[in-house]
Amino acid sequence: MRRKVIAGNWKMNKSPKDVEEFMERFPGLVSDTENEVILCVPFIDLCKAVKLSKGTNVKIGAQNMHFKDSGAYTGEISPKMLNDLNVEYVIIGHSERREYFNETDETVNLKIKAALTHDLKPIVCVGETLEQREAGITKEFVTGQVRNALKEITEDELKKIIIAYEPIWAIGTGKTASKEDANEVCKWIREELRALYGDVADEIIIQYGGSVKSSNAKDLFEMSDIDGGLVGGASLEPEEFSKIVKYN
Ligand code: 13P
């Protein structure tokens, strides 16, 4: 049985002082869960979040990174820096980064390799637009994103990767994919992993993301191929996020 992994993505929200407030309440609310809990916070919050998560079951992730170790890349953060801070996870290829910051399948692949080199576990985001869904090319597009992201990644490396299926039309819109539709795409992703790597596909965590809240988490996370969620807006509030983490 695969474990359930629920990650919050705070996006560009909360300052270090808000981290303190959040971490005063949140770890206590989820200390009794067997599900894995991750908080992906802005770069400026990482130090405090890592410090305040010590001794709790909350793991900390970043939301992006550069693929180089160091150099003249003004404003960027390297995988080595994240590793030095004891950050454990990093979101790679979120649709907002693909849309607003020119991330491509190629940079996603480079970032995954760089993250793994520095002992960071990537949460790799894929997902189709509404136009692609309506044109009936969701399967082709999403499995293509998965294939391109994983170029030259070995089976052992794959085991450290989480895939997050986030249909773009469901992000921040209040429109959740139906549990059946979400599960169908997660199944297609697993079939693609099986075609590429064999039965290890059954061990890989595939999350759903897009307007997950405490009222729909259980329905989604109990589906056969959905192993938890990547949660945006609803991860900003400790009580609400803890209900999602403890959906079962
Ligand atoms: P919302 O949960 O706010 O729809 O965001 C989903 C998301 O993009 C998480 O990465």
mmCIF file of C-alpha atoms and ligand atoms in Angstrom:
data_model
loop_
_atom_site.group_PDB
_atom_site.id
_atom_site.type_symbol
_atom_site.label_atom_id
_atom_site.label_comp_id
_atom_site.label_asym_id
_atom_site.label_seq_id
_atom_site.Cartn_x
_atom_site.Cartn_y
_atom_site.Cartn_z
ATOM 1 C CA MET A 1 0.000 0.000 0.000
ATOM 2 C CA ARG A 2 1.301 3.415 -0.929
ATOM 3 C CA ARG A 3 1.457 6.038 1.830
ATOM 4 C CA LYS A 4 -0.591 9.231 1.514
ATOM 5 C CA VAL A 5 1.361 12.446 1.096
ATOM 6 C CA ILE A 6 -0.321 15.802 1.581
ATOM 7 C CA ALA A 7 1.684 18.907 0.707
ATOM 8 C CA GLY A 8 0.732 22.538 1.157
ATOM 9 C CA ASN A 9 1.913 25.052 -1.426
ATOM 10 C CA TRP A 10 1.743 28.509 0.100
ATOM 11 C CA LYS A 11 2.702 30.134 -3.219
ATOM 12 C CA MET A 12 3.569 33.850 -2.664
ATOM 13 C CA ASN A 13 1.882 34.098 0.719
ATOM 14 C CA LYS A 14 3.078 34.566 4.317
ATOM 15 C CA SER A 15 6.202 36.183 5.782
ATOM 16 C CA PRO A 16 8.506 34.726 8.464
ATOM 17 C CA LYS A 17 6.328 36.212 11.230
ATOM 18 C CA ASP A 18 3.317 34.380 9.771
ATOM 19 C CA VAL A 19 5.354 31.158 9.786
ATOM 20 C CA GLU A 20 5.765 31.525 13.536
ATOM 21 C CA GLU A 21 2.028 31.937 14.014
ATOM 22 C CA PHE A 22 1.237 28.999 11.723
ATOM 23 C CA MET A 23 3.801 26.698 13.331
ATOM 24 C CA GLU A 24 2.530 27.479 16.816
ATOM 25 C CA ARG A 25 -0.715 25.743 15.897
ATOM 26 C CA PHE A 26 -0.287 23.433 12.930
ATOM 27 C CA PRO A 27 2.167 20.693 14.085
ATOM 28 C CA GLY A 28 0.026 19.998 17.170
ATOM 29 C CA LEU A 29 -3.029 19.536 14.970
ATOM 30 C CA VAL A 30 -1.378 16.887 12.759
ATOM 31 C CA SER A 31 0.944 15.151 15.238
ATOM 32 C CA ASP A 32 -1.234 12.023 15.331
ATOM 33 C CA THR A 33 -1.519 11.405 11.581
ATOM 34 C CA GLU A 34 0.219 8.610 9.695
ATOM 35 C CA ASN A 35 0.016 10.598 6.488
ATOM 36 C CA GLU A 36 3.126 12.415 5.338
ATOM 37 C CA VAL A 37 2.823 16.200 5.762
ATOM 38 C CA ILE A 38 4.843 18.714 3.759
ATOM 39 C CA LEU A 39 4.740 22.537 3.729
ATOM 40 C CA CYS A 40 6.233 24.245 0.672
ATOM 41 C CA VAL A 41 6.898 27.840 1.662
ATOM 42 C CA PRO A 42 8.449 30.942 0.025
ATOM 43 C CA PHE A 43 12.271 31.040 0.036
ATOM 44 C CA ILE A 44 12.335 33.778 2.677
ATOM 45 C CA ASP A 45 10.330 31.562 5.065
ATOM 46 C CA LEU A 46 12.425 28.416 4.682
ATOM 47 C CA CYS A 47 14.916 29.073 7.489
ATOM 48 C CA LYS A 48 12.237 29.668 10.072
ATOM 49 C CA ALA A 49 10.023 26.849 8.802
ATOM 50 C CA VAL A 50 12.868 24.306 8.962
ATOM 51 C CA LYS A 51 13.780 25.462 12.479
ATOM 52 C CA LEU A 52 10.205 25.366 13.793
ATOM 53 C CA SER A 53 9.449 21.995 12.190
ATOM 54 C CA LYS A 54 12.254 20.236 14.094
ATOM 55 C CA GLY A 55 10.855 17.523 16.341
ATOM 56 C CA THR A 56 7.485 17.543 14.528
ATOM 57 C CA ASN A 57 6.206 15.368 11.671
ATOM 58 C CA VAL A 58 5.969 18.374 9.323
ATOM 59 C CA LYS A 59 8.499 18.341 6.485
ATOM 60 C CA ILE A 60 9.553 21.466 4.633
ATOM 61 C CA GLY A 61 9.841 22.074 0.913
ATOM 62 C CA ALA A 62 10.729 24.947 -1.426
ATOM 63 C CA GLN A 63 8.556 25.988 -4.360
ATOM 64 C CA ASN A 64 11.276 26.306 -7.004
ATOM 65 C CA MET A 65 15.060 26.393 -7.502
ATOM 66 C CA HIS A 66 17.647 26.921 -10.230
ATOM 67 C CA PHE A 67 19.335 23.889 -11.752
ATOM 68 C CA LYS A 68 22.887 25.246 -11.331
ATOM 69 C CA ASP A 69 24.873 24.936 -8.076
ATOM 70 C CA SER A 70 26.028 28.570 -8.078
ATOM 71 C CA GLY A 71 26.911 31.419 -10.414
ATOM 72 C CA ALA A 72 25.761 34.681 -11.945
ATOM 73 C CA TYR A 73 21.993 34.121 -11.799
ATOM 74 C CA THR A 74 20.739 37.163 -9.940
ATOM 75 C CA GLY A 75 17.731 36.487 -7.760
ATOM 76 C CA GLU A 76 17.923 32.704 -8.014
ATOM 77 C CA ILE A 77 18.344 30.043 -5.328
ATOM 78 C CA SER A 78 20.386 26.881 -5.925
ATOM 79 C CA PRO A 79 19.669 23.273 -4.939
ATOM 80 C CA LYS A 80 22.859 23.305 -2.898
ATOM 81 C CA MET A 81 21.563 26.258 -0.848
ATOM 82 C CA LEU A 82 18.299 24.430 -0.178
ATOM 83 C CA ASN A 83 20.152 21.311 0.878
ATOM 84 C CA ASP A 84 22.406 23.346 3.203
ATOM 85 C CA LEU A 85 19.238 24.643 4.904
ATOM 86 C CA ASN A 86 17.994 21.055 5.456
ATOM 87 C CA VAL A 87 15.057 21.531 3.119
ATOM 88 C CA GLU A 88 13.734 18.113 2.127
ATOM 89 C CA TYR A 89 11.393 18.687 -0.846
ATOM 90 C CA VAL A 90 11.133 21.058 -3.782
ATOM 91 C CA ILE A 91 8.213 21.695 -6.130
ATOM 92 C CA ILE A 92 9.375 21.630 -9.740
ATOM 93 C CA GLY A 93 7.482 22.765 -12.831
ATOM 94 C CA HIS A 94 4.380 24.166 -11.150
ATOM 95 C CA SER A 95 1.996 25.385 -13.866
ATOM 96 C CA GLU A 96 2.326 28.955 -12.547
ATOM 97 C CA ARG A 97 6.087 28.773 -13.128
ATOM 98 C CA ARG A 98 5.561 27.249 -16.562
ATOM 99 C CA GLU A 99 3.063 29.971 -17.457
ATOM 100 C CA TYR A 100 4.626 33.107 -15.914
ATOM 101 C CA PHE A 101 8.335 32.265 -15.676
ATOM 102 C CA ASN A 102 9.065 30.397 -18.884
ATOM 103 C CA GLU A 103 9.658 26.997 -17.339
ATOM 104 C CA THR A 104 9.771 24.341 -20.030
ATOM 105 C CA ASP A 105 9.853 20.550 -20.014
ATOM 106 C CA GLU A 106 13.585 20.915 -20.570
ATOM 107 C CA THR A 107 14.231 23.137 -17.511
ATOM 108 C CA VAL A 108 11.943 20.904 -15.475
ATOM 109 C CA ASN A 109 14.096 17.918 -16.416
ATOM 110 C CA LEU A 110 17.322 19.802 -15.561
ATOM 111 C CA LYS A 111 15.882 20.886 -12.208
ATOM 112 C CA ILE A 112 14.777 17.354 -11.309
ATOM 113 C CA LYS A 113 18.284 16.053 -11.980
ATOM 114 C CA ALA A 114 19.856 18.902 -9.972
ATOM 115 C CA ALA A 115 17.470 18.363 -7.050
ATOM 116 C CA LEU A 116 18.278 14.649 -6.899
ATOM 117 C CA THR A 117 22.015 15.380 -7.021
ATOM 118 C CA HIS A 118 21.580 17.488 -3.891
ATOM 119 C CA ASP A 119 19.370 15.033 -2.002
ATOM 120 C CA LEU A 120 16.189 17.052 -2.482
ATOM 121 C CA LYS A 121 12.991 15.169 -3.286
ATOM 122 C CA PRO A 122 11.185 16.718 -6.260
ATOM 123 C CA ILE A 123 7.418 17.199 -6.397
ATOM 124 C CA VAL A 124 6.966 17.412 -10.161
ATOM 125 C CA CYS A 125 3.810 19.148 -11.413
ATOM 126 C CA VAL A 126 1.986 18.280 -14.616
ATOM 127 C CA GLY A 127 -1.482 19.163 -15.881
ATOM 128 C CA GLU A 128 -3.529 20.266 -18.865
ATOM 129 C CA THR A 129 -5.312 23.521 -19.694
ATOM 130 C CA LEU A 130 -9.079 23.720 -20.194
ATOM 131 C CA GLU A 131 -8.548 24.019 -23.959
ATOM 132 C CA GLN A 132 -6.476 20.835 -24.001
ATOM 133 C CA ARG A 133 -9.081 18.985 -21.955
ATOM 134 C CA GLU A 134 -11.885 20.144 -24.245
ATOM 135 C CA ALA A 135 -9.833 19.161 -27.299
ATOM 136 C CA GLY A 136 -9.546 15.625 -25.873
ATOM 137 C CA ILE A 137 -5.741 15.644 -25.667
ATOM 138 C CA THR A 138 -5.327 15.473 -21.866
ATOM 139 C CA LYS A 139 -3.798 11.979 -21.870
ATOM 140 C CA GLU A 140 -1.343 12.704 -24.637
ATOM 141 C CA PHE A 141 -0.309 16.054 -23.148
ATOM 142 C CA VAL A 142 0.074 14.987 -19.515
ATOM 143 C CA THR A 143 1.877 11.720 -20.248
ATOM 144 C CA GLY A 144 4.152 13.686 -22.612
ATOM 145 C CA GLN A 145 4.994 16.084 -19.769
ATOM 146 C CA VAL A 146 5.802 13.115 -17.522
ATOM 147 C CA ARG A 147 7.995 11.472 -20.182
ATOM 148 C CA ASN A 148 9.917 14.686 -20.856
ATOM 149 C CA ALA A 149 10.353 15.472 -17.158
ATOM 150 C CA LEU A 150 11.861 12.054 -16.504
ATOM 151 C CA LYS A 151 14.375 11.907 -19.363
ATOM 152 C CA GLU A 152 17.564 10.132 -18.155
ATOM 153 C CA ILE A 153 16.127 9.603 -14.661
ATOM 154 C CA THR A 154 16.920 6.129 -13.295
ATOM 155 C CA GLU A 155 14.502 3.802 -11.516
ATOM 156 C CA ASP A 156 16.208 4.438 -8.164
ATOM 157 C CA GLU A 157 15.874 8.169 -8.712
ATOM 158 C CA LEU A 158 12.228 7.839 -9.717
ATOM 159 C CA LYS A 159 11.461 6.356 -6.285
ATOM 160 C CA LYS A 160 12.391 9.708 -4.705
ATOM 161 C CA ILE A 161 10.059 11.683 -6.968
ATOM 162 C CA ILE A 162 6.443 12.631 -6.314
ATOM 163 C CA ILE A 163 4.250 13.516 -9.285
ATOM 164 C CA ALA A 164 1.472 16.055 -8.746
ATOM 165 C CA TYR A 165 -1.330 16.083 -11.287
ATOM 166 C CA GLU A 166 -2.777 19.593 -11.246
ATOM 167 C CA PRO A 167 -5.266 20.396 -14.014
ATOM 168 C CA ILE A 168 -4.667 24.098 -14.663
ATOM 169 C CA TRP A 169 -8.383 24.850 -14.943
ATOM 170 C CA ALA A 170 -8.902 23.592 -11.373
ATOM 171 C CA ILE A 171 -6.165 25.662 -9.717
ATOM 172 C CA GLY A 172 -7.462 28.505 -7.567
ATOM 173 C CA THR A 173 -10.783 28.460 -9.392
ATOM 174 C CA GLY A 174 -12.893 26.562 -6.882
ATOM 175 C CA LYS A 175 -13.554 24.039 -9.691
ATOM 176 C CA THR A 176 -12.261 20.679 -8.513
ATOM 177 C CA ALA A 177 -11.851 17.884 -11.030
ATOM 178 C CA SER A 178 -14.391 15.147 -10.332
ATOM 179 C CA LYS A 179 -12.803 12.339 -8.358
ATOM 180 C CA GLU A 180 -13.309 10.033 -11.338
ATOM 181 C CA ASP A 181 -11.652 12.423 -13.817
ATOM 182 C CA ALA A 182 -8.761 13.132 -11.447
ATOM 183 C CA ASN A 183 -8.239 9.421 -10.827
ATOM 184 C CA GLU A 184 -8.360 8.620 -14.532
ATOM 185 C CA VAL A 185 -5.478 10.994 -15.277
ATOM 186 C CA CYS A 186 -3.459 9.751 -12.272
ATOM 187 C CA LYS A 187 -3.961 6.228 -13.668
ATOM 188 C CA TRP A 188 -2.709 7.338 -17.093
ATOM 189 C CA ILE A 189 0.361 8.799 -15.406
ATOM 190 C CA ARG A 190 0.975 5.502 -13.595
ATOM 191 C CA GLU A 191 0.573 3.566 -16.861
ATOM 192 C CA GLU A 192 3.154 5.858 -18.427
ATOM 193 C CA LEU A 193 5.510 5.213 -15.495
ATOM 194 C CA ARG A 194 4.922 1.480 -15.931
ATOM 195 C CA ALA A 195 5.725 1.699 -19.638
ATOM 196 C CA LEU A 196 8.951 3.574 -18.827
ATOM 197 C CA TYR A 197 10.101 1.768 -15.650
ATOM 198 C CA GLY A 198 7.981 -1.363 -15.071
ATOM 199 C CA ASP A 199 6.238 -2.365 -11.848
ATOM 200 C CA VAL A 200 8.037 0.220 -9.695
ATOM 201 C CA ALA A 201 5.208 2.456 -10.987
ATOM 202 C CA ASP A 202 3.035 0.980 -8.229
ATOM 203 C CA GLU A 203 5.321 2.533 -5.579
ATOM 204 C CA ILE A 204 5.287 6.090 -6.915
ATOM 205 C CA ILE A 205 3.224 8.747 -5.130
ATOM 206 C CA ILE A 206 0.880 10.607 -7.476
ATOM 207 C CA GLN A 207 -0.954 13.554 -5.919
ATOM 208 C CA TYR A 208 -3.947 15.521 -7.138
ATOM 209 C CA GLY A 209 -3.984 19.322 -6.861
ATOM 210 C CA GLY A 210 -6.577 21.944 -7.743
ATOM 211 C CA SER A 211 -9.098 23.423 -5.295
ATOM 212 C CA VAL A 212 -8.609 20.659 -2.713
ATOM 213 C CA LYS A 213 -10.380 21.518 0.559
ATOM 214 C CA SER A 214 -11.454 19.668 3.682
ATOM 215 C CA SER A 215 -14.884 19.054 2.143
ATOM 216 C CA ASN A 216 -13.567 17.161 -0.919
ATOM 217 C CA ALA A 217 -10.220 15.723 0.276
ATOM 218 C CA LYS A 218 -11.589 12.377 1.458
ATOM 219 C CA ASP A 219 -13.436 11.645 -1.799
ATOM 220 C CA LEU A 220 -10.359 12.458 -3.870
ATOM 221 C CA PHE A 221 -7.678 10.829 -1.718
ATOM 222 C CA GLU A 222 -9.596 7.560 -1.398
ATOM 223 C CA MET A 223 -9.497 6.966 -5.150
ATOM 224 C CA SER A 224 -7.313 4.065 -6.295
ATOM 225 C CA ASP A 225 -4.523 6.077 -7.934
ATOM 226 C CA ILE A 226 -4.594 9.350 -5.963
ATOM 227 C CA ASP A 227 -2.051 9.213 -3.148
ATOM 228 C CA GLY A 228 -2.741 12.559 -1.497
ATOM 229 C CA GLY A 229 -2.740 16.155 -2.635
ATOM 230 C CA LEU A 230 -0.884 19.347 -3.383
ATOM 231 C CA VAL A 231 -2.961 22.032 -1.722
ATOM 232 C CA GLY A 232 -2.792 25.762 -2.449
ATOM 233 C CA GLY A 233 -5.270 28.195 -0.864
ATOM 234 C CA ALA A 234 -6.586 25.728 1.714
ATOM 235 C CA SER A 235 -3.100 25.148 3.143
ATOM 236 C CA LEU A 236 -2.834 28.728 4.414
ATOM 237 C CA GLU A 237 -4.991 28.196 7.460
ATOM 238 C CA PRO A 238 -3.807 25.663 10.116
ATOM 239 C CA GLU A 239 -7.229 24.207 11.046
ATOM 240 C CA GLU A 240 -8.407 23.808 7.453
ATOM 241 C CA PHE A 241 -5.119 22.312 6.280
ATOM 242 C CA SER A 242 -4.977 19.926 9.235
ATOM 243 C CA LYS A 243 -8.448 18.626 8.319
ATOM 244 C CA ILE A 244 -7.212 17.898 4.796
ATOM 245 C CA VAL A 245 -4.091 16.153 6.119
ATOM 246 C CA LYS A 246 -6.248 14.055 8.469
ATOM 247 C CA TYR A 247 -9.017 13.417 5.943
ATOM 248 C CA ASN A 248 -9.121 9.739 6.904
HETATM 249 P P1 13P B 1 -5.434 25.680 -5.061
HETATM 250 O O1 13P B 1 -5.540 24.559 -4.049
HETATM 251 O O2 13P B 1 -5.450 27.029 -4.449
HETATM 252 O O3 13P B 1 -6.407 25.476 -6.180
HETATM 253 O O4 13P B 1 -3.962 25.548 -5.711
HETATM 254 C C1 13P B 1 -3.538 24.313 -6.186
HETATM 255 C C2 13P B 1 -2.087 24.392 -6.487
HETATM 256 O O5 13P B 1 -1.687 25.019 -7.453
HETATM 257 C C3 13P B 1 -1.169 23.752 -5.557
HETATM 258 O O6 13P B 1 0.123 23.706 -6.087
#
